[in-house]
Coordinates of C-alpha atoms in Angstrom, one line a residue:
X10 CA 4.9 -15.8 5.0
X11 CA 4.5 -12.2 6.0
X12 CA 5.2 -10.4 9.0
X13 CA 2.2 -8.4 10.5
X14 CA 2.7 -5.9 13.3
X15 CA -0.2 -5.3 15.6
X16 CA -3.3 -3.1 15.1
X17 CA -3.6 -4.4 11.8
X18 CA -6.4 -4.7 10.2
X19 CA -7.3 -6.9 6.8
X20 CA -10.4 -7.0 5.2
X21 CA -12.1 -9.3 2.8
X22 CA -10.6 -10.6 0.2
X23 CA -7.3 -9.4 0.6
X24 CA -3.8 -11.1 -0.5
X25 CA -1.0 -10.0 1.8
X26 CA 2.2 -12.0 0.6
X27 CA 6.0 -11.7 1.6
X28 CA 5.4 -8.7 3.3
X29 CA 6.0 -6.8 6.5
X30 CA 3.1 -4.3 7.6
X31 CA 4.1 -2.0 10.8
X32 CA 1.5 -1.6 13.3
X33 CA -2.1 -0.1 12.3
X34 CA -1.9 -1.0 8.5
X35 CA -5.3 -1.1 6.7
X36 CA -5.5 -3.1 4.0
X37 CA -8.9 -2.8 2.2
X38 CA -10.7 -5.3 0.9
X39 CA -9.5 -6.8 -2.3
X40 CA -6.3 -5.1 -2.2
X41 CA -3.1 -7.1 -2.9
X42 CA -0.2 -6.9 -1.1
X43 CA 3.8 -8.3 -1.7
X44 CA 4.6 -11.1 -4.4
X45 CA 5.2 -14.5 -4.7
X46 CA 8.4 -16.4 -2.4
X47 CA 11.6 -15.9 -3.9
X48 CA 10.8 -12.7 -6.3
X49 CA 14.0 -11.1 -6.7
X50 CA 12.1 -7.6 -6.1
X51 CA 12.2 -8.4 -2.7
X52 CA 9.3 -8.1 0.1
X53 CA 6.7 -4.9 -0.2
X54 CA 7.1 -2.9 3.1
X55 CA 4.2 -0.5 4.6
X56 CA 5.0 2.0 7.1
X57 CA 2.8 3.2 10.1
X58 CA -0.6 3.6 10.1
X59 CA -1.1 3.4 6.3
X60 CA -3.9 2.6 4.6
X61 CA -4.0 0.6 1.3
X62 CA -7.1 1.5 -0.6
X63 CA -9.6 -1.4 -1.5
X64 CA -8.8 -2.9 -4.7
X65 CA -4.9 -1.6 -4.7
X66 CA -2.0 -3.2 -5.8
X67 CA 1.6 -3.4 -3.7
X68 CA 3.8 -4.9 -5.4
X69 CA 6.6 -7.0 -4.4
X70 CA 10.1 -4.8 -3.5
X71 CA 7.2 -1.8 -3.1
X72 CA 7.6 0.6 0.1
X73 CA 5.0 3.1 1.4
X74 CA 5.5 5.7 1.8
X75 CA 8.8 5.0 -0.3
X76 CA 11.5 6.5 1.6
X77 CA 14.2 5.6 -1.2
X78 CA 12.9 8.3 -3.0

């Protein structure tokens, strides 16, 4: 349900959901990533090469970096 770009990497424990990660995302162990199907938020998008620290939360309709800003 997500879309994973290569050079990613996902450690233990980790929830990536309705989500698209470009290519050499880490997401550290226990970190959550994206929401549940059909949240009106939207999907949670990382960029290149960023890291999401162990034990984070992305949520749904979240972008990093957040280039809306």
């Amino acid at each position: 349900d997500s879309v994973v770009m290569g050079g990613c990497v996902i450690e233990a424990d980790a929830v990536v959901s309705y989500s698209i990660l470009d290519t050499n995302v880490k997401v550290g162990a226990g970190a959550v990533v994206g929401g549940a199907k059909g949240d009106e938020a939207g999907v949670a998008v990382i960029g290149d090469s960023e890291i999401i620290a162990p034990g984070q939360t992305v949520g749904a309709g979240e972008m990093i970096p957040d280039v809306r800003k």
